[in-house]
Short mmCIF file of C-alpha atoms in Angstrom, two decimals:
data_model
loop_
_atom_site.label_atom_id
_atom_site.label_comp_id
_atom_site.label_asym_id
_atom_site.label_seq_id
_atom_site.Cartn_x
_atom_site.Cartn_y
_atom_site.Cartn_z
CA UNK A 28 15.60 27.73 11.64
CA UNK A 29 18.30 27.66 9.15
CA UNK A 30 20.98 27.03 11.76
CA UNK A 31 18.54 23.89 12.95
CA UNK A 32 18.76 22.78 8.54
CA UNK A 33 22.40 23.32 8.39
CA UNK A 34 22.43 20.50 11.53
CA UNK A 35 20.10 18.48 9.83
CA UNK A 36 21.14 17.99 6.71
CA UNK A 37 24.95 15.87 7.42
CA UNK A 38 22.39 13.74 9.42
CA UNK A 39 20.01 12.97 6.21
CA UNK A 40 23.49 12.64 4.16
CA UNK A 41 24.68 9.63 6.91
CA UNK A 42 21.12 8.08 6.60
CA UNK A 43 21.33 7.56 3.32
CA UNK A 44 24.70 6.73 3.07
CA UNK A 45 24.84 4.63 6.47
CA UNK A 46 21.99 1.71 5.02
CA UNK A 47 24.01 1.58 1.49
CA UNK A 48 27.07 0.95 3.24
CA UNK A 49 25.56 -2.01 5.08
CA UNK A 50 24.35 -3.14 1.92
CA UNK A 51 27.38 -2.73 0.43
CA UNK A 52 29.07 -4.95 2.77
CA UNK A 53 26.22 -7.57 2.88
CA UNK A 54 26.61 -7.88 -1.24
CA UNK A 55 30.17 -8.18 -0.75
CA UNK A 56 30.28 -11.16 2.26
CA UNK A 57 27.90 -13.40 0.15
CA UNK A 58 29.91 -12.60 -2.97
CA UNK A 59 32.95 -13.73 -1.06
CA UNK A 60 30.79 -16.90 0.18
CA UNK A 61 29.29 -18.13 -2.56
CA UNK A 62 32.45 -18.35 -4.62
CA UNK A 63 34.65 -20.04 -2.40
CA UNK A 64 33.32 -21.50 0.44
CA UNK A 65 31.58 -24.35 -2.12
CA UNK A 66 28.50 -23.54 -1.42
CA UNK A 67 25.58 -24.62 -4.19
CA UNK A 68 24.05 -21.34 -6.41
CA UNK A 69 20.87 -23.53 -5.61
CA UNK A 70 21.48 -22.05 -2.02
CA UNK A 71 23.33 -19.51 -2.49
CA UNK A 72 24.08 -18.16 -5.90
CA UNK A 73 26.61 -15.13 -6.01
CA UNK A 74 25.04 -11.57 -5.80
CA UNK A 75 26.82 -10.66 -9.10
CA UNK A 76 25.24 -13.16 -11.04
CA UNK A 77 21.83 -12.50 -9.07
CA UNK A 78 21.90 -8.94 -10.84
CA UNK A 79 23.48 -9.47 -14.17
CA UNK A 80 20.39 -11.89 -14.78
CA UNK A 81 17.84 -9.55 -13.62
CA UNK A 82 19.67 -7.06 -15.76
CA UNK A 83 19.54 -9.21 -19.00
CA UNK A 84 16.47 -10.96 -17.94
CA UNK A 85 13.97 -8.05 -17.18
CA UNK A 86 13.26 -6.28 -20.10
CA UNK A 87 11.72 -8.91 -22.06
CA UNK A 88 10.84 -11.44 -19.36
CA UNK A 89 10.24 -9.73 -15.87
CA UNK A 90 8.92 -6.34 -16.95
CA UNK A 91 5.13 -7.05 -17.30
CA UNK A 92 5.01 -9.21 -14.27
CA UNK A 93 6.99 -6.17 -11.95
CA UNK A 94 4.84 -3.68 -13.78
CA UNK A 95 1.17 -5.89 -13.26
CA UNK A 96 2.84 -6.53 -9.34
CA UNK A 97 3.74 -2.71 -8.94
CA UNK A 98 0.19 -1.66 -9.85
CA UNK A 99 -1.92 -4.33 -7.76
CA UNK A 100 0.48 -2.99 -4.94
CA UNK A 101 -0.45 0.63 -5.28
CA UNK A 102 -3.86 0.56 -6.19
CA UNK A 103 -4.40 -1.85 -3.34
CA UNK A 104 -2.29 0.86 -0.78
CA UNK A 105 -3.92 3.76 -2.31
CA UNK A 106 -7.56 2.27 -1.49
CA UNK A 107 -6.63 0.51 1.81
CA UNK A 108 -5.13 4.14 2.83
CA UNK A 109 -8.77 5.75 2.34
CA UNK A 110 -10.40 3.43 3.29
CA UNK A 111 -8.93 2.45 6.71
CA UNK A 112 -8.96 6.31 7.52
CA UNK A 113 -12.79 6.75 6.39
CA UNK A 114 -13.35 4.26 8.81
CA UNK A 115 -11.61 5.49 11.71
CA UNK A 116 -12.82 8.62 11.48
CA UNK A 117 -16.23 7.39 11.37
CA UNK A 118 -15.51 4.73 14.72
CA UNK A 119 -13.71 7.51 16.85
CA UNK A 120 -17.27 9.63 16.60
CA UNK A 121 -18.48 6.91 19.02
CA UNK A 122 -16.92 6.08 22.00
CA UNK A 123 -19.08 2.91 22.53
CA UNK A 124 -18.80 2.28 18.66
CA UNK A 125 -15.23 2.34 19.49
CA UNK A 126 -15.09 -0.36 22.14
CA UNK A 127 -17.13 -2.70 20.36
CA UNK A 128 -15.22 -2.39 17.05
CA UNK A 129 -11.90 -2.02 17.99
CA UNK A 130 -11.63 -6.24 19.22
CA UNK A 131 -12.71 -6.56 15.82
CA UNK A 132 -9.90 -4.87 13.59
CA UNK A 133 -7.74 -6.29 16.30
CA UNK A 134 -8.36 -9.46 15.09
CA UNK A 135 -8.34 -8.75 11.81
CA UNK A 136 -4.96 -7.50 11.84
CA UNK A 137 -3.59 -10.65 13.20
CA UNK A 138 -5.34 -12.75 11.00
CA UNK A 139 -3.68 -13.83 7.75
CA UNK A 140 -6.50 -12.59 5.23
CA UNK A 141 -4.21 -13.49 2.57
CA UNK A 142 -5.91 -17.13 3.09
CA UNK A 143 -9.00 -15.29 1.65
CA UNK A 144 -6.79 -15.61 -1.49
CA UNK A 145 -8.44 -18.97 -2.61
CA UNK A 146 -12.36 -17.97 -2.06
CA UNK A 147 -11.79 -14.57 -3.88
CA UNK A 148 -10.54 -16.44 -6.84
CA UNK A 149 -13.11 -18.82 -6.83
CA UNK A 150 -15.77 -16.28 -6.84
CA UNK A 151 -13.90 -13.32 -8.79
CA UNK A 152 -11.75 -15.93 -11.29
CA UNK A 153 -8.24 -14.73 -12.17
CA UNK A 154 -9.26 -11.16 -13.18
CA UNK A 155 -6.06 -8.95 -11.82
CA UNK A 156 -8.57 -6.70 -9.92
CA UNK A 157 -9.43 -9.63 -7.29
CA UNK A 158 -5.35 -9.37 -6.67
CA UNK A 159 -6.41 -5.69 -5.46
CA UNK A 160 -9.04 -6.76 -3.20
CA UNK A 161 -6.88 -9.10 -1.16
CA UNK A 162 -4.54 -6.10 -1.30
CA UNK A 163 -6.76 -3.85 0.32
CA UNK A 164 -8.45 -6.87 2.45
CA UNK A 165 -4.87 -7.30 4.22
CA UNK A 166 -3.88 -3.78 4.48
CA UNK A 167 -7.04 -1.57 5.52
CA UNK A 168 -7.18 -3.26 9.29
CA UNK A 169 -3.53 -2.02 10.56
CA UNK A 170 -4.30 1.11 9.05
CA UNK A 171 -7.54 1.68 10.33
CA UNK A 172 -6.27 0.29 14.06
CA UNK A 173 -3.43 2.77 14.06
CA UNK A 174 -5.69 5.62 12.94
CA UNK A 175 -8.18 4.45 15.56
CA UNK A 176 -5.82 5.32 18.23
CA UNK A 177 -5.21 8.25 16.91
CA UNK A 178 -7.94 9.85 16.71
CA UNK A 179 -8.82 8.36 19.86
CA UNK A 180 -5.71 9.31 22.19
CA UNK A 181 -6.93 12.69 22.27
CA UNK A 182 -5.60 15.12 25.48
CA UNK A 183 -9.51 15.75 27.63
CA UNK A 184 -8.07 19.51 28.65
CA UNK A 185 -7.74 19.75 24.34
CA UNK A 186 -11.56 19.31 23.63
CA UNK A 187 -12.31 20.89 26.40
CA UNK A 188 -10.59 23.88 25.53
CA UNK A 189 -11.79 23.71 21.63
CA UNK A 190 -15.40 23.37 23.00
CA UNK A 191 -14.35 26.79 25.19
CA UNK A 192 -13.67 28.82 22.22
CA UNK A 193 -17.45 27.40 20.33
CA UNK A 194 -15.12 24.95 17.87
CA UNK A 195 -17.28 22.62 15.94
CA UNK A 196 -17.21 18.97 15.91
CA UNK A 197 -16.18 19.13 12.12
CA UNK A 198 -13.24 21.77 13.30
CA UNK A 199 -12.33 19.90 16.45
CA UNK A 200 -11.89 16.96 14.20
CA UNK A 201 -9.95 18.61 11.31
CA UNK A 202 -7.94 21.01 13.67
CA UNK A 203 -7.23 19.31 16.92
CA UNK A 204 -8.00 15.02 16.81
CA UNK A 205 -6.74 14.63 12.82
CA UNK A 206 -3.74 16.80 13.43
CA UNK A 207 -3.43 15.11 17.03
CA UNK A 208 -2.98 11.40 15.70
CA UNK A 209 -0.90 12.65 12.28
CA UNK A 210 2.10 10.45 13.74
CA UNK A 211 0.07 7.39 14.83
CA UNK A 212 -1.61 7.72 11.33
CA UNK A 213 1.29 7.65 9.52
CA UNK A 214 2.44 4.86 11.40
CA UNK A 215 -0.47 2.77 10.31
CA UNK A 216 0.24 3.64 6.44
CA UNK A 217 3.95 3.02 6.62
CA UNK A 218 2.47 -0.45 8.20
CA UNK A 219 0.33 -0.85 5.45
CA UNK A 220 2.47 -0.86 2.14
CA UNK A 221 4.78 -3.39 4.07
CA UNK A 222 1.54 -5.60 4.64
CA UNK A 223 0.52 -4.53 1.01
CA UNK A 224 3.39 -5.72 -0.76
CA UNK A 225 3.24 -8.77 1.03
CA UNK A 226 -0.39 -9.97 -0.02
CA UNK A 227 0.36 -8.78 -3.58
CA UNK A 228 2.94 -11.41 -3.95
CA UNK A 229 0.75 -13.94 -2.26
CA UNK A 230 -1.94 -13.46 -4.61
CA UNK A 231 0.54 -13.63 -7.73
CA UNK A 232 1.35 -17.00 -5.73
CA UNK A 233 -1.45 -18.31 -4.98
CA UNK A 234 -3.24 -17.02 -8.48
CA UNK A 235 -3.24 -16.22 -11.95
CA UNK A 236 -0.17 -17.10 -14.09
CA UNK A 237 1.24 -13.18 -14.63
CA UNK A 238 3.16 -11.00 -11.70
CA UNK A 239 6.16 -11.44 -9.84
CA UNK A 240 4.58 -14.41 -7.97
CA UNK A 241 4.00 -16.58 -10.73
CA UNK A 242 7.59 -15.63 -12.07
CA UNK A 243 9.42 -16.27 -9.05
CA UNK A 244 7.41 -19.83 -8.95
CA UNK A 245 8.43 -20.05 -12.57
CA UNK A 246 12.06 -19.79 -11.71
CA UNK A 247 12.42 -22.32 -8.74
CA UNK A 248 10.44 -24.59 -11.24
CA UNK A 249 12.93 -24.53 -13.57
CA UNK A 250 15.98 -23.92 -11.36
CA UNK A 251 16.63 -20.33 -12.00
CA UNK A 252 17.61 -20.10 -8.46
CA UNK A 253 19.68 -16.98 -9.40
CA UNK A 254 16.49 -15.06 -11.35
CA UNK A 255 13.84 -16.01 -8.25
CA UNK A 256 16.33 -14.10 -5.98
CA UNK A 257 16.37 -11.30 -7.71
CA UNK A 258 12.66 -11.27 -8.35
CA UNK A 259 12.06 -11.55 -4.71
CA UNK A 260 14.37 -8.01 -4.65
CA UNK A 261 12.48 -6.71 -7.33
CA UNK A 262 9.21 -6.98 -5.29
CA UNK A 263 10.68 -6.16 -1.86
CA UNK A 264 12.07 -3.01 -3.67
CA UNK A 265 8.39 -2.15 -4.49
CA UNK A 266 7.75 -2.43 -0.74
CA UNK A 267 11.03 -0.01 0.60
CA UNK A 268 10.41 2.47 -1.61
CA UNK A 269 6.87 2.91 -0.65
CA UNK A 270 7.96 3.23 2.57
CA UNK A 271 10.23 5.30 2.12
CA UNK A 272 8.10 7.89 0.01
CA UNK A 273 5.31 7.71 2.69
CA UNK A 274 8.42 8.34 5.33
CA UNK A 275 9.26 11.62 3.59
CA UNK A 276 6.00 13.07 3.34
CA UNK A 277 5.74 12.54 6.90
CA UNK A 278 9.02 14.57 7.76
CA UNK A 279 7.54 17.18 5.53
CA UNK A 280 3.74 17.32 7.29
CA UNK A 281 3.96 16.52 10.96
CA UNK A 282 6.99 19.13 11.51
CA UNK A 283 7.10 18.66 14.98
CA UNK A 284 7.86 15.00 15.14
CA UNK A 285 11.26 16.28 14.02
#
């Protein structure tokens, strides 16, 4: 065990460093490009002067909208996370509920229900909270259909053998199917922060005049081409470290994935 940490650990070390350096590089090309190719800051301002107005610009001016953004985003997450397990737990005790369901979260997974956006703010009005349903609208589905198959994709010879030694259904379930699907499940969360970072900055589009949305609108209005890139950071930051935390609670549960 410690000999297998000792090997693992120069690997986490060239993960990390590995996507910086890429970054790195990326930052440095379109610094190089935008200052002397000729190309317009309206397409292509330089990455320095991306950050050093973020940096000036966010205490005062893009604070409240990341913060507002941030917590629509993990609020929505949180709930879309219970929720779309709740319900696949409570499918998969059906096989025939199963079948008849699953076309449906199918579809609702590849279905935009960001488009919702408009009806949910003419029957909710602006209040930030309706910015949490869409949230949880868009991500509970991919979630739930990752779950699903999960819980589902369960070995026969496995039941079988927990039924053998007079397992319950609730101990089957907590013991052998939830532990079963733990990748698949995780999957389907990692899915879902992506998908709910995405309809949190729709809704701050589409609605309301506060969150990184509305600010990023703000800027190309006003040809602060330099701030709306670095909001659109700013939010997709939100996103990649969600992720990222889920990622690492992942490595640290389902131990044998590694």
């Amino acid at each position: 065990m410690t000999a297998l940490r000792r090997k693992r650990k120069p690997l986490q070390w060239v993960n990390l460093i590995a996507p910086l350096a890429v970054l790195a590089a990326i930052f440095l090309v379109c610094e190089i490009i935008a200052r002397t190719s000729g190309i317009s800051e309206y397409i292509l301002p330089a990455p320095s002067k991306i950050v050093t107005g973020v940096w000036n610009k966010f205490p005062a001016d893009i604070s409240p909208h990341f913060l507002l953004t941030l917590r629509v985003t993990l609020l929505g997450f949180l709930l879309a996370t219970a929720l779309g397990m709740v319900l696949a737990a409570l499918i998969s005790q059906s096989g025939l509920v199963t079948k008849a369901v699953s076309p449906v979260i199918i579809w609702l997974v590849i279905t935009p229900l960001i488009t919702l956006i408009p009806l949910l703010t003419l029957w909710l009005g602006y209040d930030p909270m309706q910015r949490v349903y869409v949230v949880v609208i868009q991500a509970t589905p991919i979630i739930t259909l990752n779950t699903l198959n999960g819980f589902t994709n369960l070995d026969t010879e496995k039941k079988e053998l927990a039924k053998a030694v007079g397992c319950t259904k609730l101990q089957r379930f907590c013991k052998i199917t939830f532990m079963n699907a733990m990748p698949q499940v995780f999957t389907g969360i990692k899915l879902g922060c992506i998908n709910a970072t995405i309809a949190a900055l729709s809704a701050d589009i589409v609605s309301g005049n506060i969150g990184m949305g509305f600010k990023i609108k703000q800027y190309i209005k006003y040809n602060n081409i330099d701030l709306a890139y670095g909001s659109i950071i700013l939010v997709a930051l939100i996103g990649l470290v969600t992720y990222y935390i889920v990622e690492s609670i992942e490595h640290k549960v389902v131990l044998w994935k590694n």
